[in-house]
Each structure stands twice: as C-alpha cells, then as structure tokens.
Amino acid sequence: MELIQEHSNLSAYLAADEAIDHDHPLVQETADALWTATGDAYSYAKVAFEFVRDTVPHSNDAGDLRVTWRASDVLRLRTGICYAKAHAVAALLRARGIPTALCYQLLGEDDGSGLVVHGLIAVRMPGEDRWARQDPRGNKPGVDARFSLDREQLAFPVRPELGEIDHPVLYAVPHPAVLTALQESADRPELWRNLPTGL
C-alpha cells in the first residue's frame, strides 16, 4: 500500500500539538532516559515503540475505565486505547527528531457489530525515503505487533472481505473524529459508543 503524506514538509511530522505534546517535561524526561539506554535513532525508535506497547496497557485489555488522549497523560497514567498510545509513541519519536505520522485502519469490532477506526503510527527514519507503519496498541493472545522497517507486523491485518481497509493518509495531527471521541468521552464505555466508524 502506498502511504500518502498529508503535508509535503516533513517538519509537520515533528511538531508538537495538544495531543502530541512532546514539549511536556514528562515526555522529554522519558525520551531522554530511553535515548540514554540506546544512543542511535533506530534503536531508540524501537525501544520507544516497545516501551509504549509493553508498559502502557491498552485500557480495554486492562479493564481501565479512564480515557487519555494527550501523550503526557498516557505516559503519566499508563493507560490508553490505540489512538492514545499512538500519540505517546509519536511524541517520544518526535522529541528525538524522528518524523512520525498518525495513520488509521477501519477494522471490524470483536463482537461483529460493525466497523471502527483503529489508530497506529508511521515512522520515517533518518536517511530513509519511505514510511514504515507500526502498531503500539499492545500485544495479547492473537496479537503480535512488532517494530519493523522492512516488513509490517501490525496488530491487525485488514480483511477486505469484511469491509476492512487501510487508510493511506499520513496525518501530522490526530484526525478530528478521533480527537473528538477521546475528548468528549467521560469514560471508556462512553468512548466505545463514540468510536468513529469512518474518517
């Protein structure tokens, strides 16, 4: 699948905003600690991805009712759904100058009730001329997402026969439908009712 940049200028994929708040002290401290443990861009990107994937439980998997959407809150509270975890990884990578985009899939719900938007990221490593999608939602039985620049290993491969699709656009900021759902939901059950069903 060909990924399409929303902005031609890579600086848009390095910017801070209200959700990807990599100028926040906690994001900076976390990025500094992870960088010290690695020292090069590729190792850092992999460790930052794995840090969020593995140490921030997906709130649905953990039964956590809290809703987070700012990267700093995801790192502080250690909870979030796919969108929030994508914001956290994007913030950590952008904090170290690695262009990171938000991207989305349309996937079937576990109960077969319809389609919902799923959030992930794409990275463009220094010296590379292509983007590589990564999915930090968190692994569980049947889900084994890994950081890879060569071959995608996402949490959920799309099933076109069920109407699932990969959205090709690489967004510099969270899609408004995603951000609205997160910001206007008091808890995860309400968020589940508000999940976007398309972009």
Coordinates of N, CA, C and O in Angstrom, one line a residue:
M1 N 0.8 -1.2 0.0 CA 0.0 0.0 0.0 C 0.9 1.2 0.0 O 1.8 1.3 0.8
E2 N 0.6 2.2 -0.9 CA 1.3 3.5 -0.9 C 0.7 4.4 0.1 O -0.5 4.7 0.2
L3 N 1.6 4.9 1.0 CA 1.2 5.8 2.0 C 1.3 7.3 1.5 O 2.3 7.6 0.8
I4 N 0.4 8.1 1.8 CA 0.3 9.4 1.3 C 0.5 10.5 2.4 O -0.3 10.5 3.3
Q5 N 1.5 11.3 2.2 CA 1.7 12.3 3.2 C 0.6 13.4 3.1 O 0.3 13.9 2.0
E6 N 0.1 13.8 4.2 CA -0.9 14.9 4.3 C -0.2 16.2 4.0 O -0.7 17.1 3.4
H7 N 1.1 16.3 4.4 CA 1.9 17.6 4.2 C 3.2 17.2 3.5 O 3.8 16.1 3.8
S8 N 3.6 18.0 2.6 CA 4.8 17.8 1.8 C 6.1 18.1 2.7 O 7.1 17.5 2.5
N9 N 5.9 18.9 3.7 CA 7.1 19.3 4.5 C 7.1 18.4 5.7 O 6.2 18.3 6.5
L10 N 8.3 17.7 5.9 CA 8.4 16.7 7.0 C 8.4 17.4 8.3 O 8.1 16.7 9.3
S11 N 8.6 18.7 8.4 CA 8.6 19.4 9.7 C 7.2 19.3 10.4 O 7.1 19.3 11.6
A12 N 6.1 19.1 9.6 CA 4.8 18.9 10.1 C 4.7 17.7 11.0 O 3.9 17.6 11.9
Y13 N 5.5 16.7 10.7 CA 5.5 15.4 11.4 C 6.5 15.4 12.5 O 6.8 14.3 13.1
L14 N 7.0 16.6 12.9 CA 7.9 16.7 14.0 C 7.3 17.7 15.0 O 7.8 17.9 16.1
A15 N 6.2 18.3 14.7 CA 5.6 19.4 15.5 C 4.9 18.9 16.8 O 4.5 17.7 16.8
A16 N 4.9 19.7 17.8 CA 4.1 19.4 19.0 C 2.7 20.0 18.8 O 2.6 21.1 18.2
D17 N 1.7 19.4 19.4 CA 0.4 20.0 19.5 C -0.3 19.5 20.8 O 0.4 19.0 21.7
E18 N -1.6 19.8 20.9 CA -2.2 19.5 22.2 C -2.2 18.0 22.6 O -2.2 17.6 23.7
A19 N -2.2 17.1 21.6 CA -2.2 15.7 21.8 C -0.8 15.1 21.8 O -0.5 14.2 22.6
I20 N 0.0 15.5 20.9 CA 1.4 15.0 20.7 C 2.3 16.1 21.4 O 3.0 16.8 20.7
D21 N 2.2 16.1 22.7 CA 2.8 17.2 23.5 C 4.2 16.9 23.9 O 4.5 16.8 25.0
H22 N 5.1 16.7 22.9 CA 6.5 16.3 23.2 C 7.3 17.4 23.8 O 8.5 17.2 24.2
D23 N 6.7 18.6 24.0 CA 7.4 19.7 24.7 C 7.1 19.5 26.2 O 7.7 20.3 27.0
H24 N 6.3 18.6 26.6 CA 5.9 18.4 28.1 C 7.1 17.8 28.8 O 7.8 16.9 28.3
P25 N 7.4 18.2 30.0 CA 8.6 17.7 30.7 C 8.6 16.2 30.9 O 9.7 15.6 30.8
L26 N 7.5 15.6 31.1 CA 7.5 14.1 31.3 C 7.8 13.4 30.0 O 8.6 12.4 30.0
V27 N 7.3 13.9 28.9 CA 7.7 13.3 27.6 C 9.2 13.5 27.4 O 9.9 12.5 26.9
Q28 N 9.7 14.7 27.6 CA 11.1 15.0 27.5 C 12.0 14.0 28.4 O 13.0 13.5 27.9
E29 N 11.6 13.9 29.6 CA 12.3 13.1 30.6 C 12.3 11.6 30.1 O 13.4 10.9 30.1
T30 N 11.2 11.1 29.6 CA 11.1 9.7 29.2 C 11.9 9.5 27.9 O 12.7 8.6 27.8
A31 N 11.9 10.5 27.0 CA 12.7 10.4 25.8 C 14.2 10.4 26.1 O 14.9 9.6 25.6
D32 N 14.6 11.3 27.0 CA 16.0 11.3 27.4 C 16.5 10.0 28.0 O 17.5 9.5 27.7
A33 N 15.6 9.4 28.9 CA 16.0 8.2 29.5 C 16.1 7.0 28.5 O 17.1 6.2 28.5
L34 N 15.2 7.0 27.6 CA 15.2 5.9 26.5 C 16.4 6.2 25.6 O 17.0 5.2 25.2
W35 N 16.7 7.4 25.3 CA 17.8 7.7 24.4 C 19.1 7.3 25.0 O 20.0 6.7 24.4
T36 N 19.3 7.6 26.3 CA 20.5 7.2 27.1 C 20.7 5.7 27.0 O 21.9 5.3 27.0
A37 N 19.6 5.0 27.0 CA 19.8 3.5 27.0 C 20.0 2.9 25.6 O 20.3 1.7 25.5
T38 N 20.0 3.8 24.6 CA 20.1 3.3 23.2 C 21.2 4.0 22.5 O 22.3 3.4 22.3
G39 N 21.0 5.3 22.1 CA 22.1 6.1 21.5 C 22.1 6.2 20.0 O 22.8 7.1 19.5
D40 N 21.3 5.5 19.3 CA 21.1 5.8 17.9 C 19.7 5.7 17.5 O 18.8 5.2 18.3
A41 N 19.3 6.4 16.4 CA 17.9 6.6 16.1 C 17.1 5.3 15.9 O 16.0 5.2 16.4
Y42 N 17.7 4.3 15.2 CA 16.9 3.1 15.0 C 16.6 2.4 16.4 O 15.5 2.0 16.7
S43 N 17.7 2.2 17.2 CA 17.5 1.5 18.5 C 16.5 2.3 19.3 O 15.7 1.7 20.0
Y44 N 16.6 3.7 19.3 CA 15.7 4.5 20.1 C 14.3 4.3 19.7 O 13.4 4.1 20.5
A45 N 14.1 4.4 18.4 CA 12.7 4.2 17.8 C 12.1 2.9 18.2 O 10.9 2.8 18.7
K46 N 12.9 1.8 18.2 CA 12.4 0.5 18.5 C 12.1 0.4 20.0 O 11.0 -0.1 20.4
V47 N 13.0 0.9 20.8 CA 12.8 0.9 22.3 C 11.6 1.8 22.7 O 10.8 1.4 23.6
A48 N 11.5 2.9 22.1 CA 10.3 3.8 22.4 C 9.0 3.2 22.1 O 8.0 3.2 22.8
F49 N 9.0 2.6 20.9 CA 7.8 1.8 20.5 C 7.5 0.7 21.5 O 6.3 0.6 21.9
E50 N 8.4 -0.1 21.8 CA 8.2 -1.2 22.7 C 7.9 -0.7 24.1 O 7.1 -1.4 24.8
F51 N 8.4 0.4 24.5 CA 8.1 0.9 25.9 C 6.6 1.2 26.0 O 6.0 0.8 26.9
V52 N 6.1 1.9 25.0 CA 4.6 2.2 25.0 C 3.8 1.0 24.8 O 2.8 0.7 25.5
R53 N 4.2 0.2 23.8 CA 3.4 -1.1 23.6 C 3.3 -1.9 24.8 O 2.3 -2.5 25.1
D54 N 4.4 -2.1 25.5 CA 4.5 -3.1 26.6 C 4.3 -2.5 28.0 O 3.9 -3.3 28.9
T55 N 4.5 -1.2 28.3 CA 4.4 -0.7 29.6 C 3.1 0.2 29.8 O 2.9 0.6 31.0
V56 N 2.5 0.5 28.8 CA 1.2 1.2 28.8 C 0.1 0.2 28.4 O -0.1 0.0 27.2
P57 N -0.6 -0.4 29.3 CA -1.6 -1.4 28.9 C -2.7 -0.7 28.1 O -3.1 0.4 28.4
H58 N -3.2 -1.4 27.1 CA -4.4 -0.9 26.4 C -5.6 -1.0 27.4 O -5.8 -2.0 28.0
S59 N -6.3 0.1 27.5 CA -7.2 0.3 28.6 C -8.3 -0.8 28.5 O -8.9 -1.2 29.6
N60 N -8.7 -1.2 27.3 CA -9.7 -2.2 27.2 C -9.2 -3.6 27.7 O -9.9 -4.3 28.4
D61 N -8.0 -3.9 27.3 CA -7.4 -5.2 27.8 C -7.3 -5.2 29.3 O -7.4 -6.3 29.9
A62 N -7.0 -4.0 29.9 CA -6.7 -4.0 31.3 C -8.0 -3.7 32.1 O -7.9 -3.7 33.4
G63 N -9.1 -3.4 31.5 CA -10.3 -3.1 32.2 C -10.3 -1.7 32.8 O -11.0 -1.5 33.8
D64 N -9.4 -0.8 32.3 CA -9.3 0.5 32.9 C -10.3 1.4 32.2 O -10.4 1.5 31.0
L65 N -11.1 2.1 33.0 CA -12.2 3.0 32.5 C -11.7 4.4 32.2 O -12.5 5.1 31.5
R66 N -10.5 4.7 32.5 CA -10.0 6.1 32.2 C -9.8 6.3 30.7 O -9.3 5.4 30.0
V67 N -10.0 7.5 30.3 CA -9.8 7.9 28.9 C -8.6 8.9 28.9 O -8.7 9.9 29.5
T68 N -7.6 8.6 28.1 CA -6.5 9.5 27.9 C -6.3 9.9 26.5 O -6.8 9.1 25.6
W69 N -5.8 11.0 26.2 CA -5.6 11.4 24.8 C -4.3 12.2 24.6 O -3.7 12.2 23.5
R70 N -3.8 12.9 25.6 CA -2.5 13.6 25.5 C -1.4 12.6 25.7 O -1.5 11.8 26.6
A71 N -0.3 12.7 25.0 CA 0.8 11.8 25.1 C 1.3 11.8 26.6 O 1.6 10.8 27.2
S72 N 1.4 13.0 27.2 CA 2.0 13.1 28.5 C 1.1 12.4 29.5 O 1.5 11.8 30.5
D73 N -0.3 12.5 29.3 CA -1.2 11.8 30.2 C -1.1 10.3 30.1 O -1.2 9.5 31.0
V74 N -0.9 9.8 28.8 CA -0.7 8.4 28.6 C 0.5 7.9 29.3 O 0.4 6.8 30.0
L75 N 1.6 8.6 29.3 CA 2.8 8.2 30.0 C 2.6 8.3 31.5 O 3.2 7.5 32.2
R76 N 1.9 9.3 32.0 CA 1.8 9.5 33.4 C 0.8 8.5 34.0 O 1.1 7.9 35.1
L77 N -0.3 8.3 33.4 CA -1.3 7.4 33.9 C -1.1 5.9 33.5 O -1.8 5.0 34.0
R78 N -0.3 5.7 32.5 CA 0.0 4.4 32.0 C -1.3 3.6 31.5 O -1.5 2.5 31.9
T79 N -2.1 4.3 30.7 CA -3.3 3.7 30.1 C -3.7 4.5 28.9 O -3.3 5.6 28.7
G80 N -4.4 3.8 28.0 CA -4.9 4.4 26.8 C -5.3 3.4 25.8 O -4.9 2.2 25.8
I81 N -6.2 3.8 24.9 CA -6.5 2.9 23.8 C -5.6 3.2 22.6 O -4.6 3.9 22.8
C82 N -5.8 2.5 21.5 CA -4.9 2.6 20.4 C -4.5 4.0 20.0 O -3.3 4.3 19.8
Y83 N -5.5 4.9 19.9 CA -5.2 6.3 19.5 C -4.2 7.0 20.5 O -3.3 7.6 20.1
A84 N -4.6 6.8 21.7 CA -3.8 7.5 22.8 C -2.3 7.0 22.8 O -1.4 7.7 22.9
K85 N -2.2 5.6 22.6 CA -0.9 5.0 22.6 C -0.1 5.5 21.4 O 1.1 5.7 21.5
A86 N -0.8 5.7 20.3 CA -0.1 6.2 19.1 C 0.4 7.6 19.3 O 1.5 8.0 18.9
H87 N -0.4 8.4 20.0 CA 0.0 9.8 20.3 C 1.3 9.8 21.2 O 2.2 10.6 21.0
A88 N 1.3 8.8 22.2 CA 2.5 8.7 23.0 C 3.8 8.3 22.3 O 4.8 8.9 22.5
V89 N 3.7 7.3 21.4 CA 4.9 6.9 20.6 C 5.3 8.1 19.7 O 6.5 8.4 19.6
A90 N 4.3 8.7 19.1 CA 4.6 9.8 18.2 C 5.4 10.9 18.9 O 6.4 11.5 18.4
A91 N 4.9 11.2 20.1 CA 5.6 12.3 20.9 C 7.0 11.9 21.3 O 7.9 12.7 21.2
L92 N 7.2 10.7 21.7 CA 8.6 10.2 22.1 C 9.5 10.2 20.8 O 10.7 10.6 21.0
L93 N 9.0 9.8 19.7 CA 9.8 9.8 18.5 C 10.1 11.2 18.0 O 11.2 11.6 17.6
R94 N 9.1 12.1 17.9 CA 9.3 13.5 17.5 C 10.2 14.2 18.4 O 10.9 15.1 18.0
A95 N 10.2 13.9 19.7 CA 11.1 14.5 20.7 C 12.5 14.3 20.3 O 13.4 15.1 20.7
R96 N 12.8 13.3 19.6 CA 14.2 13.0 19.2 C 14.4 13.2 17.7 O 15.3 12.6 17.1
G97 N 13.5 14.0 17.1 CA 13.7 14.4 15.7 C 13.4 13.3 14.6 O 13.9 13.4 13.5
I98 N 12.6 12.3 15.0 CA 12.2 11.3 14.1 C 10.8 11.6 13.6 O 9.8 11.6 14.3
P99 N 10.6 11.9 12.3 CA 9.3 12.2 11.8 C 8.3 11.1 12.0 O 8.6 9.9 11.7
T100 N 7.2 11.4 12.6 CA 6.2 10.4 12.9 C 4.8 10.9 12.5 O 4.4 12.0 12.9
A101 N 4.1 10.0 11.8 CA 2.7 10.4 11.4 C 1.7 9.5 12.1 O 2.1 8.4 12.6
L102 N 0.5 9.9 12.2 CA -0.6 9.1 12.7 C -1.4 8.5 11.5 O -1.5 9.2 10.4
C103 N -1.7 7.3 11.5 CA -2.5 6.7 10.4 C -3.5 5.8 11.0 O -3.5 5.5 12.2
Y104 N -4.4 5.3 10.2 CA -5.6 4.6 10.7 C -6.0 3.5 9.8 O -5.7 3.4 8.6
Q105 N -6.7 2.5 10.4 CA -7.3 1.4 9.7 C -8.8 1.4 10.0 O -9.2 2.0 11.1
L106 N -9.6 0.8 9.2 CA -11.0 0.6 9.5 C -11.2 -0.9 9.7 O -10.9 -1.7 8.8
L107 N -11.5 -1.3 11.0 CA -11.5 -2.7 11.3 C -12.8 -3.1 11.9 O -13.5 -2.3 12.5
G108 N -13.1 -4.4 11.8 CA -14.3 -5.0 12.4 C -14.2 -5.1 13.9 O -13.2 -5.4 14.4
E109 N -15.3 -4.8 14.6 CA -15.4 -4.9 16.1 C -15.4 -6.4 16.4 O -15.8 -7.2 15.7
D110 N -14.8 -6.7 17.6 CA -14.7 -8.1 18.1 C -16.1 -8.8 18.1 O -16.1 -10.0 17.9
D111 N -17.1 -8.0 18.4 CA -18.4 -8.7 18.5 C -19.2 -8.8 17.2 O -20.3 -9.2 17.1
G112 N -18.5 -8.3 16.1 CA -19.2 -8.4 14.8 C -20.2 -7.4 14.5 O -21.0 -7.5 13.6
S113 N -20.3 -6.3 15.4 CA -21.4 -5.3 15.3 C -21.1 -4.2 14.3 O -22.0 -3.4 14.0
G114 N -19.9 -4.2 13.7 CA -19.7 -3.1 12.7 C -18.2 -2.8 12.6 O -17.4 -3.6 13.1
L115 N -17.9 -1.7 12.0 CA -16.5 -1.3 11.7 C -16.2 -0.1 12.6 O -17.0 0.8 12.8
V116 N -14.9 0.0 13.1 CA -14.5 1.2 13.8 C -13.1 1.5 13.3 O -12.3 0.7 12.8
V117 N -12.7 2.8 13.6 CA -11.4 3.2 13.2 C -10.4 2.8 14.3 O -10.6 2.9 15.5
H118 N -9.2 2.3 13.8 CA -8.1 1.9 14.7 C -6.9 2.8 14.4 O -6.7 3.1 13.2
G119 N -6.2 3.2 15.4 CA -5.1 4.1 15.2 C -3.7 3.4 15.4 O -3.5 2.6 16.2
L120 N -2.8 3.9 14.5 CA -1.4 3.5 14.6 C -0.5 4.6 14.1 O -1.0 5.7 14.0
I121 N 0.8 4.3 13.9 CA 1.7 5.4 13.5 C 2.5 4.9 12.3 O 2.5 3.7 12.0
A122 N 3.2 5.9 11.7 CA 4.2 5.5 10.7 C 5.4 6.4 11.0 O 5.3 7.5 11.4
V123 N 6.6 5.8 10.9 CA 7.9 6.5 11.1 C 8.6 6.6 9.8 O 8.5 5.8 8.9
R124 N 9.4 7.7 9.8 CA 10.3 7.9 8.6 C 11.7 8.1 9.3 O 12.0 9.2 9.8
M125 N 12.5 7.1 9.2 CA 13.8 7.1 9.9 C 14.8 8.0 9.2 O 14.7 8.2 7.9
P126 N 15.7 8.6 9.9 CA 16.7 9.5 9.2 C 17.5 8.7 8.1 O 17.8 7.5 8.3
G127 N 17.6 9.3 7.0 CA 18.2 8.7 5.8 C 17.3 7.9 5.0 O 17.8 7.4 3.9
E128 N 16.1 7.6 5.4 CA 15.2 6.8 4.7 C 14.3 7.7 3.8 O 14.0 8.9 4.2
D129 N 13.8 7.2 2.7 CA 12.8 8.0 1.9 C 11.4 7.4 1.9 O 10.6 7.7 1.0
R130 N 11.2 6.5 2.9 CA 9.9 5.9 2.9 C 9.4 5.8 4.4 O 10.2 5.9 5.3
W131 N 8.1 5.6 4.5 CA 7.5 5.5 5.8 C 7.2 4.0 6.2 O 7.0 3.2 5.2
A132 N 7.3 3.7 7.4 CA 7.0 2.3 7.9 C 6.0 2.4 9.0 O 6.2 3.0 10.0
R133 N 4.8 1.7 8.8 CA 3.8 1.7 9.8 C 4.1 0.8 11.0 O 4.7 -0.3 10.8
Q134 N 3.7 1.2 12.2 CA 3.9 0.5 13.4 C 2.7 0.5 14.2 O 2.0 1.6 14.2
D135 N 2.4 -0.5 15.0 CA 1.1 -0.5 15.8 C 1.5 -0.8 17.3 O 1.7 -1.9 17.7
P136 N 1.4 0.3 18.1 CA 1.8 0.1 19.5 C 0.6 -0.2 20.5 O 0.7 -0.1 21.7
R137 N -0.5 -0.7 19.9 CA -1.7 -0.9 20.8 C -1.5 -1.9 21.9 O -2.1 -1.7 23.0
G138 N -0.5 -2.8 21.8 CA -0.3 -3.7 22.9 C -0.6 -5.1 22.5 O -1.7 -5.4 21.9
N139 N 0.3 -6.0 22.8 CA 0.1 -7.4 22.4 C -0.8 -8.2 23.4 O -0.8 -7.8 24.6
K140 N -1.4 -9.3 22.9 CA -2.2 -10.1 23.7 C -2.4 -11.4 22.9 O -1.9 -11.5 21.8
P141 N -3.0 -12.5 23.5 CA -3.1 -13.7 22.7 C -3.8 -13.4 21.3 O -4.8 -12.7 21.3
G142 N -3.1 -13.8 20.3 CA -3.6 -13.5 18.9 C -3.2 -12.2 18.3 O -3.5 -11.9 17.1
V143 N -2.5 -11.4 19.1 CA -2.0 -10.1 18.6 C -0.5 -10.0 18.9 O 0.0 -10.1 20.0
D144 N 0.4 -9.9 17.8 CA 1.8 -9.9 18.0 C 2.4 -8.8 17.1 O 3.0 -9.1 16.1
A145 N 2.2 -7.5 17.5 CA 2.7 -6.4 16.7 C 4.2 -6.2 17.1 O 4.5 -6.2 18.3
R146 N 5.0 -5.9 16.1 CA 6.4 -5.7 16.3 C 6.9 -4.5 15.5 O 6.4 -4.2 14.5
F147 N 8.0 -3.9 16.0 CA 8.7 -2.8 15.3 C 9.5 -3.3 14.2 O 10.3 -4.2 14.4
S148 N 9.2 -2.9 13.0 CA 10.0 -3.4 11.8 C 9.9 -2.3 10.7 O 8.9 -1.7 10.5
L149 N 11.1 -2.1 10.1 CA 11.1 -1.1 9.0 C 11.0 -1.9 7.6 O 10.7 -1.3 6.6
D150 N 11.2 -3.2 7.7 CA 11.3 -3.9 6.4 C 10.0 -4.6 6.1 O 9.6 -4.7 4.9
R151 N 9.3 -5.2 7.1 CA 8.1 -5.9 6.8 C 7.1 -5.6 7.9 O 7.3 -5.8 9.1
E152 N 5.9 -5.1 7.6 CA 4.9 -4.7 8.6 C 4.5 -5.9 9.4 O 4.2 -7.0 8.9
Q153 N 4.5 -5.7 10.7 CA 3.9 -6.7 11.6 C 3.0 -5.9 12.6 O 3.3 -5.6 13.7
L154 N 1.8 -5.6 12.0 CA 0.8 -4.8 12.7 C -0.1 -5.7 13.6 O -0.1 -7.0 13.5
A155 N -0.8 -5.1 14.5 CA -1.7 -5.9 15.4 C -2.8 -6.6 14.6 O -3.1 -7.7 14.9
F156 N -3.3 -5.9 13.6 CA -4.5 -6.5 12.9 C -4.3 -6.3 11.4 O -4.4 -5.2 10.8
P157 N -4.0 -7.3 10.6 CA -4.1 -7.2 9.1 C -5.5 -7.0 8.7 O -6.4 -7.6 9.3
V158 N -5.7 -6.2 7.7 CA -7.1 -5.9 7.3 C -7.6 -7.1 6.5 O -6.9 -7.9 5.9
R159 N -9.0 -7.3 6.6 CA -9.7 -8.3 5.9 C -10.7 -7.7 5.0 O -11.8 -7.3 5.4
P160 N -10.3 -7.5 3.7 CA -11.1 -6.7 2.8 C -12.5 -7.4 2.6 O -13.5 -6.6 2.4
E161 N -12.6 -8.7 2.7 CA -13.9 -9.3 2.6 C -14.9 -8.9 3.6 O -16.1 -9.1 3.4
L162 N -14.4 -8.3 4.7 CA -15.3 -7.8 5.8 C -15.5 -6.3 5.7 O -16.1 -5.7 6.6
G163 N -14.9 -5.7 4.7 CA -15.0 -4.3 4.5 C -13.9 -3.5 5.2 O -14.0 -2.3 5.3
E164 N -13.0 -4.2 5.8 CA -11.9 -3.5 6.5 C -10.9 -2.9 5.4 O -10.7 -3.4 4.4
I165 N -10.3 -1.7 5.8 CA -9.4 -1.1 4.9 C -8.3 -0.4 5.7 O -8.4 -0.1 6.8
D166 N -7.2 -0.2 5.0 CA -6.1 0.6 5.4 C -6.3 2.0 4.8 O -6.3 2.1 3.6
H167 N -6.3 3.0 5.7 CA -6.4 4.4 5.2 C -4.9 4.8 4.8 O -4.1 4.7 5.7
P168 N -4.7 5.3 3.6 CA -3.3 5.5 3.2 C -2.7 6.9 3.7 O -1.5 7.1 3.6
V169 N -3.6 7.8 4.2 CA -3.1 9.1 4.5 C -2.3 9.1 5.8 O -2.7 8.5 6.8
L170 N -1.2 9.9 5.8 CA -0.3 10.0 7.0 C -0.6 11.4 7.5 O -0.3 12.4 6.9
Y171 N -1.3 11.4 8.7 CA -1.7 12.7 9.3 C -0.6 13.2 10.3 O 0.0 12.5 11.0
A172 N -0.4 14.5 10.2 CA 0.5 15.2 11.2 C -0.1 15.4 12.5 O 0.6 15.5 13.5
V173 N -1.4 15.5 12.6 CA -2.2 15.7 13.9 C -3.3 14.7 13.9 O -3.7 14.1 12.9
P174 N -3.8 14.4 15.1 CA -4.9 13.4 15.2 C -6.1 13.8 14.3 O -6.4 15.0 14.2
H175 N -6.7 12.8 13.7 CA -7.9 13.1 12.9 C -9.0 13.7 13.8 O -9.1 13.3 15.0
P176 N -9.7 14.8 13.4 CA -10.7 15.4 14.2 C -11.7 14.4 14.8 O -12.1 14.6 16.0
A177 N -12.1 13.4 14.1 CA -13.1 12.5 14.6 C -12.6 11.7 15.8 O -13.3 11.4 16.7
V178 N -11.3 11.3 15.7 CA -10.6 10.6 16.7 C -10.5 11.5 18.0 O -10.8 11.1 19.1
L179 N -10.0 12.7 17.8 CA -9.8 13.6 18.9 C -11.1 13.9 19.6 O -11.1 14.0 20.9
T180 N -12.1 14.2 18.8 CA -13.4 14.5 19.4 C -13.9 13.3 20.3 O -14.4 13.5 21.4
A181 N -13.8 12.1 19.8 CA -14.3 10.9 20.5 C -13.5 10.8 21.8 O -14.1 10.6 22.9
L182 N -12.2 11.0 21.8 CA -11.4 10.9 23.0 C -11.8 12.0 24.0 O -12.0 11.8 25.2
Q183 N -11.9 13.3 23.5 CA -12.0 14.4 24.4 C -13.5 14.5 25.0 O -13.6 15.0 26.1
E184 N -14.4 13.9 24.3 CA -15.8 14.1 24.7 C -16.4 12.9 25.4 O -17.6 12.8 25.7
S185 N -15.5 11.9 25.7 CA -16.0 10.7 26.4 C -15.5 10.7 27.9 O -14.3 10.8 28.1
A186 N -16.4 10.6 28.8 CA -16.1 10.7 30.2 C -15.4 9.4 30.7 O -14.6 9.4 31.7
D187 N -15.7 8.3 30.1 CA -15.0 7.0 30.5 C -15.0 6.1 29.2 O -15.5 6.4 28.2
R188 N -14.3 4.9 29.4 CA -14.2 4.1 28.3 C -15.5 3.5 27.7 O -15.6 3.4 26.5
P189 N -16.5 3.1 28.6 CA -17.7 2.7 28.0 C -18.4 3.7 27.1 O -18.9 3.4 26.0
E190 N -18.3 5.0 27.5 CA -18.8 6.1 26.6 C -18.0 6.2 25.4 O -18.5 6.4 24.3
L191 N -16.6 6.1 25.5 CA -15.7 6.2 24.4 C -16.1 5.1 23.4 O -16.1 5.3 22.2
W192 N -16.4 3.9 23.9 CA -16.7 2.7 23.0 C -17.9 3.1 22.1 O -18.0 2.7 21.0
R193 N -18.9 3.8 22.7 CA -20.1 4.2 22.0 C -19.7 5.3 21.0 O -20.5 5.5 20.0
N194 N -18.7 6.1 21.3 CA -18.3 7.2 20.4 C -17.2 7.0 19.4 O -16.9 7.8 18.7
L195 N -16.7 5.7 19.4 CA -15.6 5.4 18.5 C -16.0 5.8 17.0 O -17.1 5.4 16.6
P196 N -15.2 6.4 16.3 CA -15.5 6.8 14.9 C -15.7 5.5 14.0 O -14.9 4.6 14.2
T197 N -16.6 5.5 13.2 CA -16.9 4.4 12.3 C -16.4 4.7 10.9 O -16.6 3.9 10.0
G198 N -15.7 5.8 10.7 CA -15.1 6.2 9.4 C -14.4 7.5 9.5 O -14.6 8.2 10.5
L199 N -13.6 7.8 8.5 CA -12.9 9.1 8.5 C -13.4 9.9 7.3 O -13.7 9.4 6.3

